Amino acid sequence: MTILIAPDKFKGSLTAQQVCDEIKRALLEWNGALNIVTLPMADGGEGSCELLTSSSNGKYITASVHDPLFRNIDARYGISKDNRTAFLEMATASGLQLLKKHERNPMQTTTLGIGELIAHALDLGVKEIILGIGGSATNDAGMGMAEALGVQFLSTEGERLKPVGENLRYIHTLDLTNVHTKLSTTAFTIFCDVDNPLYGPRGAAHVFAPQKGANEEMIQILDEGLMHYSSLLEKTFGRTVNFPGAGAGGGLPASLKVLTNLKVVPGMDFIIKFLKLDEHVRHADIVITGEGKVDEQTLSGKVVSGIARLAKKYDKALFVVAGTCELPEHRLEQLNIRKLITLTNPNVPEDYSMKNAAILLNQRIKEELVQHLTD
Ligand SMILES: O=C(O)[C@H](O)CO
């Protein structure tokens, strides 16, 4: 029997690799003859750069860049073994996790750092850049990133503007004289965690700026800035930049769209294709996936729903392991799960379950999954 184990991380307690290892150990303790394939997963968000780098037998490169508040930090990206492809995650250089809560302010934050990482990879001579965006602290529509790649943003008076969200509304001209020469010859793919447009009620400012520290007044200013920048880019380059996904990462895809030959794809679809997951699921008899918390978000393009889609396509029995499940039974039906196994229990405090997730996982697999397979 071939069993595929392809879970996401259990955020705050186990990495995807640890979840794989624990499930595998429990199953082999039951039956050492099982053929087990483990594939630690990510959905395009946190952990994707590691996933893509390790599945390409790649290595990591560290560069000194600027964080969202222009402070120096070291950030890393992956590069494939053949040095052809670089794998970057926006959040490593421009992410919310780099700021303390009181520092969050999308009027003053920049994507300069992720642009510097891109420039570093271009200087190394990669032919392809794959960039995961989301979890950002910014709403500058990629202005900082573009500046790191050689664009200068000028005001009506011809003065250089600092690349932060607040200044989008003041951009009058883009000076492209010193734009990085490799931008036009390098393939760019962005994978996004959301499909929001650049501006408007579902745009970057209205939907994501509040979590980055914006109040109502800032949201209005940022949204107007995005609208202004969008029409300037359309006039200058003749390309539409208010497309689905342009509102991800504080609007960064808008700038990349006009500077490169950009492809924008949903994160999970990209990972499924990159890891050839179709093949793995097709060859398995049983598929096990999971994540820390199964909830409404699980149903919209996360690892569990992506794997569930494939299990359904190839008619494979699907088992889901979760720290907790907050979805009612009828919402779970669409995932077509043979059995859902949860680690938490109403009588046990959540932090106990989080701390002891590895032990609990081993126990539950033996008690519930093995039991089910034996029956
Ligand atoms: O970074 C952000 O703005 C959100 O994660 C949506 O992409």
XYZ file of C-alpha atoms and ligand atoms in Angstrom:
382
model
C 0.000 0.000 0.000
C 1.332 3.457 -0.913
C 0.479 6.312 1.419
C 1.091 9.945 0.495
C 1.516 12.335 3.434
C 1.247 15.961 2.241
C 0.336 18.341 5.085
C 0.841 22.057 5.711
C 2.570 23.206 8.914
C 0.640 23.308 12.206
C 1.270 26.999 12.741
C 2.841 27.720 16.128
C 3.607 24.076 16.933
C 4.973 21.843 14.120
C 6.608 22.458 10.750
C 5.183 20.607 7.757
C 8.272 18.366 7.818
C 7.678 17.489 11.487
C 4.033 16.661 10.780
C 5.157 14.354 7.944
C 7.794 12.677 10.127
C 5.429 12.074 13.029
C 2.658 10.590 10.884
C 5.174 8.424 9.051
C 6.720 7.167 12.295
C 3.321 6.205 13.716
C 2.328 4.353 10.544
C 5.612 2.471 10.265
C 5.396 1.447 13.913
C 2.112 -0.187 12.937
C 3.280 -1.717 9.652
C 6.909 -1.491 8.574
C 6.093 -2.692 5.045
C 4.111 0.384 4.037
C 5.420 2.472 1.151
C 5.235 6.023 2.473
C 5.893 9.173 0.461
C 6.186 12.439 2.418
C 5.744 15.869 0.861
C 5.774 18.773 3.338
C 3.545 21.444 1.808
C 2.881 25.196 1.779
C 0.103 27.128 0.046
C 2.139 29.950 -1.435
C 2.410 31.847 1.852
C 4.989 31.408 4.609
C 7.324 28.460 4.015
C 6.875 28.398 0.222
C 10.368 29.661 -0.536
C 11.852 26.806 1.561
C 9.544 24.285 -0.072
C 10.464 25.333 -3.620
C 14.161 25.635 -2.819
C 14.414 22.241 -1.178
C 12.406 20.519 -3.905
C 14.861 21.970 -6.452
C 17.841 20.746 -4.368
C 18.728 24.397 -4.113
C 20.705 26.520 -1.705
C 20.122 29.775 0.184
C 21.693 33.143 -0.437
C 21.703 35.879 2.198
C 21.818 39.562 1.303
C 21.837 42.772 3.287
C 18.648 44.742 2.510
C 16.258 47.274 4.071
C 13.276 46.278 6.160
C 9.879 48.042 5.747
C 11.127 50.957 7.871
C 14.455 51.322 5.978
C 16.552 49.618 8.677
C 19.338 47.236 7.631
C 18.552 43.529 7.917
C 19.811 40.266 6.444
C 17.247 38.427 4.360
C 17.552 35.248 2.360
C 16.197 33.677 -0.784
C 16.613 30.323 -2.469
C 18.256 29.454 -5.731
C 17.841 26.234 -7.701
C 20.740 23.803 -8.018
C 21.315 24.802 -11.652
C 21.402 28.503 -10.611
C 18.620 29.212 -13.091
C 15.732 30.082 -10.779
C 15.491 32.227 -7.657
C 12.707 31.671 -5.118
C 11.784 34.710 -3.059
C 9.175 35.491 -0.445
C 8.123 39.109 -0.086
C 7.570 38.763 3.674
C 11.239 37.938 4.347
C 12.259 41.518 3.488
C 9.017 43.516 3.562
C 6.806 41.500 5.902
C 4.619 42.449 8.824
C 6.547 40.012 11.021
C 9.578 42.351 10.833
C 7.760 45.121 12.695
C 6.638 45.536 16.280
C 2.932 46.188 16.625
C 3.367 49.916 17.364
C 5.594 50.303 14.265
C 2.906 49.247 11.792
C 2.065 52.124 9.456
C 1.453 51.495 5.734
C 1.818 55.220 4.983
C 5.522 55.003 5.925
C 6.544 51.459 4.990
C 8.390 50.407 1.859
C 9.016 47.387 -0.372
C 12.589 48.531 -0.996
C 13.965 45.362 0.669
C 12.236 42.845 -1.590
C 13.379 44.911 -4.587
C 16.952 44.700 -3.307
C 16.651 40.926 -3.018
C 15.321 40.745 -6.589
C 18.204 42.941 -7.809
C 20.666 40.664 -5.975
C 19.267 37.603 -7.744
C 19.307 39.392 -11.135
C 22.952 40.349 -10.583
C 23.751 36.683 -9.966
C 22.396 36.016 -13.444
C 19.254 33.942 -12.734
C 16.934 33.477 -15.681
C 13.723 33.204 -13.687
C 12.363 34.833 -10.537
C 9.529 33.190 -8.623
C 8.122 35.468 -5.966
C 5.557 34.597 -3.318
C 3.723 37.638 -2.038
C 1.545 38.266 0.976
C 2.024 38.906 4.676
C 3.458 42.336 3.815
C 3.709 45.452 5.986
C 3.362 47.759 2.983
C 0.860 49.563 0.783
C 3.265 51.253 -1.637
C 2.174 49.352 -4.793
C 5.759 48.131 -5.148
C 7.193 51.662 -5.358
C 10.140 50.746 -3.084
C 10.766 47.540 -5.036
C 10.773 49.504 -8.312
C 13.232 52.002 -6.869
C 15.622 49.185 -5.917
C 15.367 48.065 -9.532
C 16.391 51.480 -10.836
C 13.152 53.467 -11.210
C 13.084 57.026 -9.888
C 9.776 58.510 -8.779
C 9.488 62.255 -9.300
C 6.991 64.796 -7.999
C 5.413 67.616 -10.039
C 8.388 69.763 -9.001
C 10.811 67.095 -10.286
C 11.926 66.098 -6.789
C 12.663 62.472 -5.881
C 9.984 60.913 -3.708
C 10.641 58.535 -0.845
C 9.127 55.155 -1.848
C 6.375 54.785 0.778
C 2.608 54.390 0.592
C 1.911 57.975 1.555
C 3.748 59.298 -1.518
C 1.894 57.322 -4.194
C -0.509 60.236 -4.627
C 2.363 62.660 -5.383
C 4.045 60.688 -8.198
C 4.053 62.714 -11.394
C 6.726 61.009 -13.529
C 8.729 57.787 -13.586
C 12.356 58.105 -14.661
C 13.394 54.772 -16.197
C 16.905 55.781 -17.308
C 18.665 53.466 -14.852
C 16.238 50.568 -14.804
C 17.928 47.164 -14.222
C 18.853 45.808 -17.648
C 17.980 42.199 -16.760
C 14.328 42.995 -16.007
C 13.229 42.625 -19.608
C 15.074 39.334 -20.206
C 14.174 37.525 -16.968
C 10.957 35.525 -16.546
C 8.886 36.685 -13.558
C 6.127 34.722 -11.832
C 4.284 35.964 -8.800
C 2.115 33.705 -6.741
C -0.427 35.472 -4.570
C -2.356 34.591 -1.451
C -5.441 36.600 -2.532
C -7.159 37.739 -5.746
C -8.122 41.296 -4.758
C -7.822 44.161 -7.258
C -5.393 47.053 -6.702
C -7.864 49.677 -5.461
C -11.519 50.199 -4.599
C -13.652 48.579 -1.902
C -11.995 45.159 -2.397
C -8.563 46.664 -3.064
C -5.304 46.553 -1.118
C -5.938 49.599 1.093
C -9.540 48.883 2.114
C -9.042 45.178 2.776
C -5.452 44.765 4.003
C -4.158 48.156 5.213
C -6.088 47.994 8.548
C -4.088 44.920 9.636
C -0.923 46.891 8.739
C -1.872 49.710 11.101
C -3.966 52.071 8.927
C -6.886 54.078 10.316
C -9.875 55.250 8.229
C -8.182 58.439 7.064
C -5.038 56.582 5.991
C -7.111 54.015 4.095
C -8.699 56.810 2.035
C -5.325 58.409 1.276
C -3.747 55.077 0.353
C -6.658 54.049 -1.846
C -6.538 57.364 -3.708
C -2.777 56.933 -4.073
C -3.241 53.480 -5.584
C -5.854 54.800 -8.002
C -3.636 57.702 -9.032
C -0.586 55.431 -9.508
C -2.654 52.942 -11.480
C -3.823 55.555 -13.986
C -0.280 56.965 -14.278
C 1.117 53.488 -15.048
C -1.629 52.825 -17.560
C -0.929 56.127 -19.324
C 2.856 55.627 -19.266
C 3.039 51.934 -20.215
C -0.338 51.256 -21.832
C -0.931 48.261 -19.521
C -3.813 47.641 -17.140
C -2.609 47.158 -13.585
C -5.896 46.793 -11.714
C -6.171 43.043 -12.304
C -7.205 40.254 -9.846
C -4.249 39.683 -7.519
C -2.832 43.211 -8.019
C -4.060 44.054 -4.506
C -1.899 41.347 -2.913
C 1.260 42.403 -1.051
C 0.076 46.024 -0.751
C -0.255 46.338 -4.550
C 3.287 45.219 -5.441
C 2.205 43.268 -8.570
C 1.144 46.566 -10.218
C 4.724 47.847 -10.472
C 6.149 44.504 -11.494
C 3.537 44.193 -14.231
C 4.825 47.248 -16.095
C 8.526 46.518 -15.574
C 8.564 42.836 -16.554
C 6.778 40.201 -18.526
C 4.888 39.105 -15.430
C 2.748 36.013 -14.859
C 0.445 36.097 -11.812
C -0.885 32.788 -10.462
C -2.743 31.613 -7.342
C -0.276 30.176 -4.791
C -1.741 26.704 -4.344
C -2.155 26.106 -8.098
C 1.462 27.053 -8.604
C 2.713 24.696 -5.878
C 0.580 21.813 -7.174
C 2.106 22.192 -10.615
C 5.654 22.821 -9.439
C 5.742 19.736 -7.191
C 3.894 17.580 -9.763
C 1.374 16.739 -7.070
C -1.054 15.241 -9.556
C 1.405 12.399 -10.167
C 1.992 11.765 -6.464
C -1.723 11.609 -5.687
C -2.417 9.388 -8.709
C 0.149 6.825 -7.535
C -1.036 6.730 -3.909
C -3.677 4.437 -2.432
C -4.329 6.710 0.510
C -3.708 10.432 0.896
C -3.152 12.197 4.239
C -3.090 15.970 4.533
C -3.646 18.437 7.365
C -3.061 21.831 8.936
C -3.147 23.489 12.353
C -6.698 24.782 12.084
C -9.382 23.729 9.624
C -11.718 26.715 9.163
C -13.427 28.799 6.440
C -10.034 29.809 5.010
C -9.216 26.143 4.458
C -11.837 26.089 1.733
C -10.282 28.956 -0.234
C -7.083 27.775 -1.837
C -5.228 26.377 1.160
C -3.191 23.157 1.260
C -5.995 20.933 2.557
C -8.482 22.034 -0.105
C -5.827 21.781 -2.845
C -4.964 18.198 -1.855
C -8.664 17.384 -1.387
C -9.321 18.552 -4.954
C -6.689 16.133 -6.285
C -7.841 13.237 -4.087
C -11.347 13.705 -5.478
C -10.054 13.915 -9.053
C -8.211 10.570 -8.725
C -10.800 8.985 -6.433
C -8.427 8.399 -3.499
C -9.372 8.007 0.158
C -8.498 11.267 1.923
C -7.625 11.585 5.625
C -7.207 14.997 7.214
C -5.302 15.616 10.454
C -5.877 18.988 12.137
C -4.976 20.648 15.408
C -8.555 21.893 15.612
C -11.567 22.037 13.320
C -13.884 25.054 13.326
C -15.911 24.102 10.275
C -19.394 22.677 10.718
C -20.017 19.203 9.301
C -21.979 20.453 6.265
C -19.123 22.802 5.192
C -16.648 19.921 5.444
C -18.626 17.805 3.008
C -17.214 19.509 -0.069
C -13.727 18.262 0.865
C -14.882 14.654 0.548
C -12.898 13.504 3.604
C -12.927 9.846 4.582
C -11.943 10.712 8.155
C -11.029 13.894 10.020
C -8.674 13.428 12.971
C -8.245 16.332 15.417
C -5.639 16.718 18.145
C -7.476 19.015 20.520
C -10.099 17.952 22.931
C -12.505 20.205 24.870
C -11.124 18.875 28.177
C -7.517 19.772 27.386
C -6.214 23.393 27.235
C -5.232 24.498 23.732
C -1.679 25.460 24.705
C -1.129 21.967 26.113
C -2.180 20.472 22.764
C 0.035 22.931 20.871
C 3.082 22.104 23.014
C 2.500 18.372 22.807
C 1.344 18.255 19.203
C 3.981 15.701 18.121
C 3.017 13.194 20.829
C -0.702 13.745 20.256
C -0.281 13.331 16.513
C 1.495 10.000 16.972
C -1.228 8.806 19.359
C -4.165 9.884 17.203
C -2.718 8.343 14.072
C -2.387 5.026 15.882
C -5.761 5.238 17.629
C -7.871 6.605 14.810
C -6.218 6.199 11.419
C -4.669 2.779 11.984
C -7.909 1.634 13.585
C -9.853 2.833 10.546
C -7.459 1.130 8.112
C -7.545 -2.123 10.076
C -11.368 -2.180 10.056
O 0.417 41.305 2.122
C -0.782 41.564 2.064
O -1.217 42.675 1.777
C -1.802 40.470 2.284
O -1.197 39.274 2.745
C -2.536 40.183 1.001
O -1.651 39.792 0.011
